[in-house]
Amino acid sequence: MTGDLAIVGYGLSAIGPGVGIGLIFAAYINGVARQPEARGMLQSIAILGFALAEALAIFGIALAFVFAGN
Amino acid sequence: MSPALQVPLLASGSHEFEAPSTEIFWQPLFGTEGALAITRPSILALISVVIVVGLLLAGTRRLSVVPGKGQMAVEGVYNLVRNTVARDIIGEHHFRRYIPLLFALFAFIYVNNLFGALPPFQYPTMGRIAFPIVLALLVYVVYHAVGISRKGVGGYLKGLVPSGLPAWIVPVVFLLEVVTYFVTRPVTLALRLFGNMFAGHIILVLFISGAEYMLIDGGLLLKVVSIPTFLMAFLMTLFELLVQFLQAYVFVLLSATYIADAYAEEH
Amino acid sequence: MNLAATAVLATAESDPPGDPLYPILPHLGELIFGIIAFAIVLFVVAKKVVPRLEEVYAERRAAIEGGVEKAERAQEEAERTLAEYKQQLADAREEAGRIREEARAQGAQILEEMRQRAEAEAQRVTESAQRQIASERQQAALSLRTEVGGLATELASRIVGESLHDEARQSRVVDRFLEDLERGEHAGGAHAAARSGQDS
């Protein structure tokens, strides 16, 4: 079996953001369940946090391409 | 189990399945096939301009206080960008200047993202990094220009560090903030959009081409398995539709956040 | 995998700077197209779409504000009318009370007047009755006087046996007798009568 070790690296780098995004949305759901009227405010904060956590995974995929084939 | 039995069950065709790779994104159409080649995403970007401009102009041609159907749709999107993003994040005083930029960003990105799922195009323009880079660079220039014009170069750099920190930690924080403002933010802004569209497109191509291969070249078992694979491709397309919207929204949201940061006295 | 095959072929032939194996490196042609495309969109949005939409927003806000103002005005007017009605109602009540009071006063006055009139009438009736009684008494006294005179004369003439028919003497005697009688009324009837009897 052949493949690229960089892609394995991407897989590893996706673990952290995966957990992080899960936590963010868990907190968001909790918040909305407790205070449904704060939904609008929480939503943009949750998406912002989601985007920031996701950035790490995106770094992973970008670096996977950078190092692929080297 | 003999190989003779295995072969017709799994593969009847002669050629091997070739997994989609990053090469599927390189599609020059006309001209020289070098740096200036006119590629498929370039054409798609131009088509998206026609679509965006056409829809927006048609939707706002005869505006009335009581909106019609087209105006209602345009206003719905405009409301999202204007009120939920621009006004709530940048603030009541300055947000009007940035509505055109944010609205144009959202419309352009969303239509180009939708190309990833719309049948005649089926290619996410933003899956080519050049386009996200252009947009991120524009936002980068805008928010730095805002910050510097409001506070001056020295004030802007000084504003990066929150006041009240112990003296020994200031250089570290300053370095971190400079990296964040000048490198991480634009790079992640561009890479996030690119990475999502790129990876989403590869996933779709993988599912569809895999299912197609199993259906046409596979044996009996693979032909049966291809049905859930097609189903999965369909589900992934729905998921992609969500991601396409979300990424356009996130791009605009982050742009607004960066601009708001440039306005903030200290962050 | 037709596309991939052509792509591979293309890369093999020219090895473009936008090397497909490095998808995170931008392709120059696409950069240019991206700039042009977004510039057009941004231009149209900034010059046409946003101004139009903002205009509608302003109009709508004005309309809503106008509506609110109108509603406020209507409410104000309603309140004013209500106050007016209440005022009128209060006025009417006051008027009714006043009229009632007046009527009561008038009634009382009428009653008073009637009573006065009745009293006056009663007094008048009493007075006239008294007057009548007085005149009747006088009349009676007068007739009594002549009659008593006649009788007394008769009686006296019978007792005396002498005619007292001389008119002048007769009337003088009677008059004296009566004067005595009247005086005697004050002193004592019987005594006077005895004296007058002596006189006669």
Coordinates of C-alpha atoms in Angstrom, one line a residue:
Chain A
M1 CA 0.0 0.0 0.0
T2 CA 1.3 3.4 -1.0
G3 CA 0.3 6.8 0.2
D4 CA 1.5 10.0 1.6
L5 CA 2.5 10.4 5.2
A6 CA 1.5 14.1 4.9
I7 CA -2.2 13.0 4.7
V8 CA -1.8 11.0 7.9
G9 CA -0.5 14.2 9.4
Y10 CA -3.6 16.0 8.2
G11 CA -5.7 13.3 9.8
L12 CA -3.9 13.9 13.1
S13 CA -4.3 17.6 12.8
A14 CA -8.0 17.2 12.3
I15 CA -8.5 15.5 15.7
G16 CA -8.0 18.7 17.8
P17 CA -10.3 20.9 15.8
G18 CA -12.9 18.1 15.7
V19 CA -13.0 18.0 19.5
G20 CA -12.9 21.7 19.7
I21 CA -15.8 22.2 17.3
G22 CA -17.8 19.6 19.2
L23 CA -17.2 21.5 22.4
I24 CA -18.1 24.8 20.9
F25 CA -21.4 23.6 19.6
A26 CA -22.2 21.7 22.8
A27 CA -21.7 24.9 24.7
Y28 CA -23.9 26.7 22.1
I29 CA -26.7 24.2 22.4
N30 CA -26.5 24.4 26.2
G31 CA -26.6 28.1 26.1
V32 CA -29.6 28.2 23.8
A33 CA -31.4 25.6 25.9
R34 CA -31.0 27.7 28.9
Q35 CA -31.7 31.0 27.3
P36 CA -33.5 30.7 24.0
E37 CA -33.8 34.5 23.7
A38 CA -29.9 34.8 23.5
R39 CA -29.9 32.6 20.4
G40 CA -29.0 35.3 17.9
M41 CA -26.0 36.5 19.9
L42 CA -24.8 33.0 20.7
Q43 CA -25.1 31.9 17.1
S44 CA -22.6 34.4 15.7
I45 CA -20.2 33.7 18.6
A46 CA -20.5 30.0 18.1
I47 CA -19.8 30.3 14.3
L48 CA -16.9 32.6 15.0
G49 CA -15.4 30.0 17.4
F50 CA -16.1 27.3 15.0
A51 CA -14.3 29.2 12.2
L52 CA -11.3 29.8 14.5
A53 CA -11.1 26.1 15.5
E54 CA -11.5 25.0 12.0
A55 CA -8.6 27.1 10.9
L56 CA -6.3 24.6 12.6
A57 CA -7.7 21.7 10.5
I58 CA -7.3 23.9 7.4
F59 CA -3.7 24.6 8.3
G60 CA -3.3 20.8 8.4
I61 CA -4.8 20.3 4.9
A62 CA -2.7 23.1 3.5
L63 CA 0.5 21.8 5.1
A64 CA -0.3 18.3 3.9
F65 CA -0.2 19.6 0.3
V66 CA 3.0 21.6 1.0
F67 CA 4.8 18.5 2.2
A68 CA 3.1 16.0 -0.1
G69 CA 5.5 14.4 -2.5
N70 CA 8.6 15.7 -0.7
Chain B
M1 CA -11.9 -19.2 -2.1
S2 CA -10.3 -19.2 -5.5
P3 CA -9.2 -16.1 -7.3
A4 CA -11.5 -17.1 -10.2
L5 CA -14.5 -16.7 -7.9
Q6 CA -13.4 -13.4 -6.5
V7 CA -12.7 -11.6 -9.6
P8 CA -16.3 -11.6 -11.1
L9 CA -17.7 -10.7 -7.8
L10 CA -15.6 -7.6 -7.2
A11 CA -14.3 -6.4 -10.5
S12 CA -15.4 -7.3 -14.0
G13 CA -13.8 -4.4 -15.9
S14 CA -10.2 -4.3 -17.0
H15 CA -9.0 -1.0 -15.6
E16 CA -8.2 -0.1 -12.0
F17 CA -10.2 2.5 -10.0
E18 CA -8.3 5.7 -9.9
A19 CA -9.0 7.9 -6.9
P20 CA -9.5 11.5 -7.5
S21 CA -6.5 13.6 -6.7
T22 CA -5.7 17.3 -6.7
E23 CA -5.2 17.1 -10.4
I24 CA -9.0 17.3 -11.0
F25 CA -8.8 21.0 -10.2
W26 CA -6.4 21.9 -13.0
Q27 CA -8.6 22.4 -16.0
P28 CA -7.2 24.9 -18.5
L29 CA -9.7 25.6 -21.3
F30 CA -8.2 28.1 -23.7
G31 CA -4.9 29.8 -24.5
T32 CA -1.5 29.0 -23.4
E33 CA -1.4 26.4 -20.8
G34 CA 1.0 28.2 -18.6
A35 CA 0.6 31.0 -16.0
L36 CA -1.9 32.9 -18.1
A37 CA -4.0 30.0 -19.2
I38 CA -7.7 30.7 -19.1
T39 CA -9.0 28.0 -16.8
R40 CA -12.4 26.6 -16.0
P41 CA -12.7 28.4 -12.7
S42 CA -11.7 31.7 -14.4
I43 CA -14.6 31.3 -16.7
L44 CA -16.8 30.3 -13.9
A45 CA -15.8 33.4 -11.9
L46 CA -16.9 35.5 -14.9
I47 CA -20.2 33.6 -15.2
S48 CA -20.7 34.2 -11.5
V49 CA -20.2 37.9 -12.0
V50 CA -23.0 37.9 -14.7
I51 CA -25.3 35.9 -12.4
V52 CA -24.6 38.0 -9.3
V53 CA -24.9 41.3 -11.0
G54 CA -27.9 40.2 -13.0
L55 CA -29.8 38.8 -10.0
L56 CA -29.0 41.8 -7.8
L57 CA -29.9 44.3 -10.5
A58 CA -33.1 42.5 -11.4
G59 CA -34.0 42.1 -7.8
T60 CA -33.6 45.8 -7.1
R61 CA -34.9 47.2 -10.3
R62 CA -38.3 48.3 -9.1
L63 CA -38.0 48.7 -5.4
S64 CA -41.0 49.5 -3.3
V65 CA -41.6 49.8 0.4
V66 CA -43.8 46.6 0.1
P67 CA -41.4 44.2 -1.5
G68 CA -42.2 41.8 -4.3
K69 CA -40.8 38.3 -4.6
G70 CA -37.4 39.1 -6.1
Q71 CA -36.9 42.1 -3.9
M72 CA -37.8 40.0 -0.9
A73 CA -35.1 37.4 -1.7
V74 CA -32.5 40.1 -2.3
E75 CA -33.5 41.9 0.9
G76 CA -33.3 38.7 2.9
V77 CA -29.7 38.2 2.0
Y78 CA -29.0 41.9 2.3
N79 CA -30.6 42.0 5.8
L80 CA -28.4 39.1 6.9
V81 CA -25.2 40.9 5.8
R82 CA -26.3 44.4 6.8
N83 CA -27.9 43.8 10.2
T84 CA -26.7 40.5 11.5
V85 CA -23.1 40.9 10.4
A86 CA -22.2 44.5 9.6
R87 CA -24.3 46.4 12.2
D88 CA -24.0 43.9 15.0
I89 CA -20.3 43.4 14.7
I90 CA -18.8 46.7 13.4
G91 CA -21.3 48.8 15.3
E92 CA -23.9 51.4 14.7
H93 CA -21.5 54.3 13.8
H94 CA -19.2 52.9 11.1
F95 CA -21.0 49.9 9.5
R96 CA -22.5 51.8 6.6
R97 CA -19.2 52.2 4.8
Y98 CA -18.6 48.5 4.7
I99 CA -21.9 47.3 3.6
P100 CA -21.0 47.3 -0.1
L101 CA -17.8 45.4 0.5
L102 CA -19.4 42.8 2.8
F103 CA -22.5 42.3 0.7
A104 CA -20.4 42.0 -2.5
L105 CA -18.1 39.5 -0.8
F106 CA -21.1 37.4 0.4
A107 CA -22.9 37.4 -2.9
F108 CA -19.8 36.6 -4.9
I109 CA -18.5 33.8 -2.6
Y110 CA -21.9 32.2 -2.1
V111 CA -22.7 32.0 -5.8
N112 CA -19.2 30.7 -6.6
N113 CA -19.6 28.1 -3.8
L114 CA -22.9 27.1 -5.1
F115 CA -21.2 26.3 -8.4
G116 CA -19.8 23.3 -6.6
A117 CA -23.2 21.7 -6.5
L118 CA -25.1 23.3 -9.4
P119 CA -25.3 20.8 -12.3
P120 CA -24.1 22.9 -15.3
F121 CA -21.0 24.1 -13.4
Q122 CA -20.2 21.6 -10.7
Y123 CA -16.9 23.2 -9.9
P124 CA -16.4 25.3 -6.8
T125 CA -14.5 28.4 -8.0
M126 CA -13.2 29.0 -4.5
G127 CA -11.6 25.6 -4.6
R128 CA -8.8 27.3 -6.5
I129 CA -6.7 29.2 -4.0
A130 CA -6.2 32.2 -6.3
F131 CA -9.8 33.4 -5.8
P132 CA -9.8 33.2 -2.0
I133 CA -6.4 34.9 -1.9
V134 CA -7.8 37.9 -3.9
L135 CA -10.7 38.3 -1.6
A136 CA -8.7 37.8 1.6
L137 CA -6.1 40.3 0.4
L138 CA -8.7 42.9 -0.2
V139 CA -10.1 42.4 3.3
Y140 CA -6.5 42.5 4.7
V141 CA -5.8 45.8 3.0
V142 CA -9.1 47.3 4.1
Y143 CA -8.8 46.5 7.8
H144 CA -5.2 47.5 8.0
A145 CA -6.0 50.7 6.2
V146 CA -8.8 51.4 8.6
G147 CA -6.7 50.8 11.6
I148 CA -3.8 52.9 10.4
S149 CA -5.9 55.8 9.2
R150 CA -7.7 55.9 12.5
K151 CA -4.7 55.6 14.9
G152 CA -1.6 56.1 12.8
V153 CA 1.1 53.5 12.4
G154 CA 2.5 53.8 15.9
G155 CA -0.9 53.9 17.6
Y156 CA -2.1 51.0 15.6
L157 CA 0.9 48.8 16.6
K158 CA 0.6 50.0 20.2
G159 CA -3.1 49.1 20.1
L160 CA -2.3 45.5 19.4
V161 CA -1.2 44.9 23.0
P162 CA -3.8 45.1 25.6
S163 CA -3.0 47.7 28.3
G164 CA -2.3 46.6 31.9
L165 CA 0.0 43.7 31.1
P166 CA 3.2 43.2 33.1
A167 CA 6.2 44.7 31.2
W168 CA 8.1 41.5 30.7
I169 CA 5.2 39.8 28.8
V170 CA 4.5 42.8 26.5
P171 CA 7.1 41.8 23.8
V172 CA 5.8 38.3 23.7
V173 CA 2.2 39.3 23.3
F174 CA 3.2 42.0 20.8
L175 CA 5.0 39.4 18.6
L176 CA 2.0 37.1 18.9
E177 CA -0.4 39.8 17.9
V178 CA 1.7 41.0 15.0
V179 CA 1.8 37.4 13.7
T180 CA -2.0 37.1 14.2
Y181 CA -2.8 40.4 12.5
F182 CA -0.4 40.2 9.6
V183 CA 0.0 36.5 8.9
T184 CA -2.6 34.3 10.6
R185 CA -5.7 36.2 9.8
P186 CA -5.3 36.7 6.1
V187 CA -3.9 33.2 5.6
T188 CA -6.6 31.5 7.5
L189 CA -9.3 33.6 5.9
A190 CA -8.1 32.5 2.4
L191 CA -7.2 29.0 3.4
R192 CA -10.5 28.3 5.2
L193 CA -12.6 29.1 2.2
F194 CA -10.3 27.3 -0.2
G195 CA -9.9 24.3 2.0
N196 CA -13.6 23.7 2.6
M197 CA -14.5 24.0 -1.1
F198 CA -11.5 22.0 -2.2
A199 CA -12.0 19.2 0.2
G200 CA -15.8 19.2 -0.3
H201 CA -15.4 18.9 -4.0
I202 CA -12.9 16.1 -3.7
I203 CA -15.2 14.2 -1.4
L204 CA -18.1 14.6 -3.8
V205 CA -15.9 13.5 -6.8
L206 CA -14.7 10.5 -4.7
F207 CA -18.1 9.3 -3.9
I208 CA -19.6 9.8 -7.3
S209 CA -16.7 8.5 -9.3
G210 CA -16.3 5.6 -6.9
A211 CA -20.0 4.7 -7.2
E212 CA -19.8 5.0 -10.9
Y213 CA -16.8 2.8 -11.1
M214 CA -18.5 0.2 -8.9
L215 CA -21.7 0.3 -11.0
I216 CA -20.0 0.0 -14.4
D217 CA -16.8 -1.9 -13.8
G218 CA -17.6 -3.7 -10.6
G219 CA -18.9 -7.2 -10.1
L220 CA -22.3 -8.1 -8.7
L221 CA -21.5 -7.3 -5.1
L222 CA -20.0 -3.9 -6.0
K223 CA -23.0 -3.1 -8.2
V224 CA -25.2 -3.5 -5.1
V225 CA -22.8 -1.6 -2.9
S226 CA -22.8 1.3 -5.4
I227 CA -26.4 2.2 -4.5
P228 CA -25.6 3.3 -0.9
T229 CA -22.6 5.0 -2.2
F230 CA -24.7 7.1 -4.5
L231 CA -27.0 7.8 -1.6
M232 CA -24.0 8.9 0.4
A233 CA -22.9 11.1 -2.5
F234 CA -26.4 12.7 -2.4
L235 CA -26.2 13.2 1.4
M236 CA -22.7 14.7 1.0
T237 CA -24.1 17.1 -1.6
L238 CA -26.7 18.3 0.9
F239 CA -24.0 18.7 3.5
E240 CA -21.9 20.6 0.9
L241 CA -24.9 23.0 0.3
L242 CA -24.8 23.8 4.0
V243 CA -21.0 24.2 4.0
Q244 CA -21.2 26.5 1.0
F245 CA -23.5 28.8 2.7
L246 CA -21.7 28.6 6.0
Q247 CA -18.3 29.4 4.5
A248 CA -19.6 32.4 2.7
Y249 CA -21.2 33.6 5.9
V250 CA -18.0 32.9 8.0
F251 CA -15.9 34.7 5.5
V252 CA -18.0 37.8 5.7
L253 CA -18.4 37.4 9.5
L254 CA -14.6 37.3 10.0
S255 CA -14.0 40.2 7.7
A256 CA -16.5 42.2 9.7
T257 CA -14.8 41.1 12.9
Y258 CA -11.4 42.2 11.6
I259 CA -12.7 45.6 10.5
A260 CA -14.4 46.0 13.9
D261 CA -11.1 45.2 15.6
A262 CA -9.4 47.9 13.6
Y263 CA -12.0 50.3 15.0
A264 CA -11.8 49.2 18.6
E265 CA -9.6 51.4 20.8
E266 CA -7.7 48.4 22.0
H267 CA -8.7 44.8 21.6
Chain C
M1 CA -11.5 9.8 -15.0
N2 CA -11.3 11.5 -18.4
L3 CA -10.7 14.9 -16.9
A4 CA -8.0 13.7 -14.6
A5 CA -6.3 12.0 -17.5
T6 CA -6.2 15.2 -19.6
A7 CA -5.1 17.1 -16.6
V8 CA -2.2 14.8 -16.0
L9 CA -1.4 15.1 -19.7
A10 CA -1.5 18.9 -19.5
T11 CA 0.8 19.0 -16.5
A12 CA 3.2 16.6 -18.1
E13 CA 3.4 18.8 -21.2
S14 CA 3.8 22.3 -19.8
D15 CA 4.2 22.0 -16.0
P16 CA 2.4 25.2 -15.3
P17 CA 3.2 27.4 -12.3
G18 CA -0.3 26.6 -11.0
D19 CA 1.0 23.1 -10.5
P20 CA -2.0 20.9 -9.6
L21 CA 0.1 19.0 -7.1
Y22 CA 0.5 22.2 -5.2
P23 CA -3.1 23.5 -5.0
I24 CA -2.2 26.0 -2.4
L25 CA -0.1 28.0 -4.9
P26 CA -2.2 30.5 -6.8
H27 CA -2.3 30.5 -10.5
L28 CA -1.5 33.9 -12.0
G29 CA -4.3 33.9 -14.6
E30 CA -6.9 33.0 -12.0
L31 CA -5.6 35.7 -9.7
I32 CA -6.2 38.3 -12.5
F33 CA -9.6 36.9 -13.3
G34 CA -10.5 36.9 -9.6
I35 CA -9.5 40.5 -9.2
I36 CA -11.4 41.6 -12.3
A37 CA -14.5 39.5 -11.4
F38 CA -14.7 40.8 -7.9
A39 CA -14.0 44.3 -8.9
I40 CA -17.0 44.3 -11.2
V41 CA -19.2 42.8 -8.5
L42 CA -18.0 45.3 -5.9
F43 CA -18.4 48.2 -8.3
V44 CA -22.0 47.3 -9.2
V45 CA -22.9 46.5 -5.6
A46 CA -21.4 49.7 -4.3
K47 CA -22.8 52.0 -7.1
K48 CA -26.2 50.4 -7.7
V49 CA -27.5 47.7 -5.4
V50 CA -26.6 49.1 -2.0
P51 CA -27.8 52.7 -2.6
R52 CA -31.1 51.4 -4.0
L53 CA -31.6 49.1 -1.0
E54 CA -30.6 51.7 1.5
E55 CA -33.0 54.1 -0.1
V56 CA -35.8 51.5 0.3
Y57 CA -34.7 51.1 3.9
A58 CA -34.8 54.8 4.5
E59 CA -38.2 55.0 2.8
R60 CA -39.5 52.1 4.8
R61 CA -38.3 53.5 8.1
A62 CA -39.8 56.9 7.1
A63 CA -43.1 55.1 6.4
I64 CA -43.0 53.2 9.6
E65 CA -42.1 56.4 11.5
G66 CA -44.8 58.2 9.7
G67 CA -47.2 55.4 10.6
V68 CA -46.1 55.6 14.2
E69 CA -46.6 59.3 14.1
K70 CA -50.0 58.9 12.6
A71 CA -51.0 56.4 15.2
E72 CA -49.7 58.7 17.9
R73 CA -51.7 61.5 16.4
A74 CA -54.8 59.4 16.2
Q75 CA -54.3 58.3 19.8
E76 CA -53.8 61.8 20.9
E77 CA -57.0 62.8 19.2
A78 CA -58.9 59.9 20.6
E79 CA -57.7 60.9 24.1
R80 CA -58.7 64.5 23.4
T81 CA -62.1 63.4 22.3
L82 CA -62.5 61.2 25.3
A83 CA -61.5 64.0 27.6
E84 CA -64.0 66.2 25.7
Y85 CA -66.7 63.6 26.1
K86 CA -65.9 63.2 29.8
Q87 CA -66.0 66.9 30.2
Q88 CA -69.3 67.0 28.4
L89 CA -70.7 64.2 30.5
A90 CA -69.5 66.0 33.7
D91 CA -71.1 69.2 32.4
A92 CA -74.3 67.4 31.7
R93 CA -74.3 65.8 35.1
E94 CA -73.6 69.2 36.7
E95 CA -76.3 70.7 34.6
A96 CA -78.8 68.0 35.6
G97 CA -77.8 68.5 39.2
R98 CA -78.2 72.2 38.9
I99 CA -81.6 71.8 37.2
R100 CA -82.7 69.3 39.9
E101 CA -81.5 71.7 42.6
E102 CA -83.3 74.5 40.9
A103 CA -86.5 72.5 40.5
R104 CA -86.3 71.6 44.1
A105 CA -85.8 75.2 45.1
Q106 CA -88.5 76.2 42.8
G107 CA -90.8 73.6 44.2
A108 CA -90.0 74.7 47.7
Q109 CA -90.7 78.3 46.6
I110 CA -93.9 77.3 45.0
L111 CA -94.8 75.4 48.1
E112 CA -94.0 78.4 50.2
E113 CA -96.0 80.7 48.0
M114 CA -98.9 78.3 48.1
R115 CA -98.7 78.2 51.8
Q116 CA -98.5 81.9 52.0
R117 CA -101.4 82.3 49.7
A118 CA -103.4 79.7 51.6
E119 CA -102.5 81.5 54.8
A120 CA -103.5 84.8 53.3
E121 CA -106.7 83.3 52.0
A122 CA -107.4 81.7 55.4
Q123 CA -106.7 85.0 57.0
R124 CA -108.9 86.8 54.6
V125 CA -111.7 84.2 55.1
T126 CA -111.3 84.6 58.8
E127 CA -111.3 88.3 58.6
S128 CA -114.3 88.4 56.4
A129 CA -116.0 86.0 58.7
Q130 CA -115.1 88.1 61.6
R131 CA -116.2 91.2 59.8
Q132 CA -119.5 89.5 58.9
I133 CA -119.9 88.4 62.5
A134 CA -119.2 91.9 63.7
S135 CA -121.7 93.4 61.3
E136 CA -124.2 90.8 62.1
R137 CA -123.7 91.5 65.7
Q138 CA -124.1 95.1 65.1
Q139 CA -127.1 94.5 63.1
A140 CA -128.4 92.2 65.8
A141 CA -127.6 94.8 68.4
L142 CA -129.4 97.4 66.4
S143 CA -132.5 95.3 65.9
L144 CA -132.2 94.2 69.4
R145 CA -132.1 97.8 70.5
T146 CA -135.3 98.7 68.6
E147 CA -137.0 95.6 69.6
V148 CA -135.8 95.9 73.2
G149 CA -136.9 99.5 73.2
G150 CA -140.3 98.5 71.8
L151 CA -140.6 95.7 74.3
A152 CA -139.4 97.8 77.2
T153 CA -141.7 100.6 76.3
E154 CA -144.6 98.2 75.9
L155 CA -143.7 96.6 79.2
A156 CA -143.3 99.9 80.9
S157 CA -146.5 101.3 79.5
R158 CA -148.2 98.3 80.7
I159 CA -146.6 98.5 84.1
V160 CA -147.0 102.2 84.4
G161 CA -150.3 102.1 82.8
E162 CA -149.8 105.3 81.2
S163 CA -149.1 105.7 77.7
L164 CA -145.8 106.6 76.7
H165 CA -146.9 107.3 73.3
D166 CA -145.4 110.6 73.2
E167 CA -142.7 110.0 70.7
A168 CA -140.1 112.3 71.9
R169 CA -140.3 111.2 75.4
Q170 CA -140.4 107.7 74.5
S171 CA -137.2 107.8 72.5
R172 CA -135.5 109.8 75.2
V173 CA -136.4 107.3 77.8
V174 CA -135.2 104.4 75.6
D175 CA -131.9 106.1 74.9
R176 CA -131.3 106.8 78.5
F177 CA -132.1 103.3 79.4
L178 CA -129.7 101.9 76.8
E179 CA -126.9 104.2 77.9
D180 CA -127.4 103.0 81.4
L181 CA -127.5 99.6 80.1
E182 CA -124.2 99.9 78.3
R183 CA -122.6 101.6 81.3
G184 CA -124.1 98.9 83.4
E185 CA -122.5 96.3 81.4
H186 CA -119.2 97.6 82.7
A187 CA -120.3 97.8 86.3
G188 CA -122.7 95.0 86.6
G189 CA -125.7 94.0 84.4
A190 CA -128.2 93.3 87.2
H191 CA -127.5 96.4 89.1
A192 CA -127.8 98.5 86.0
A193 CA -131.0 96.8 85.1
A194 CA -132.4 97.5 88.5
R195 CA -131.3 101.1 88.3
S196 CA -132.8 101.6 84.9
G197 CA -135.9 100.0 86.2
Q198 CA -135.9 102.6 89.0
D199 CA -135.3 105.3 86.4
S200 CA -138.1 104.3 84.2

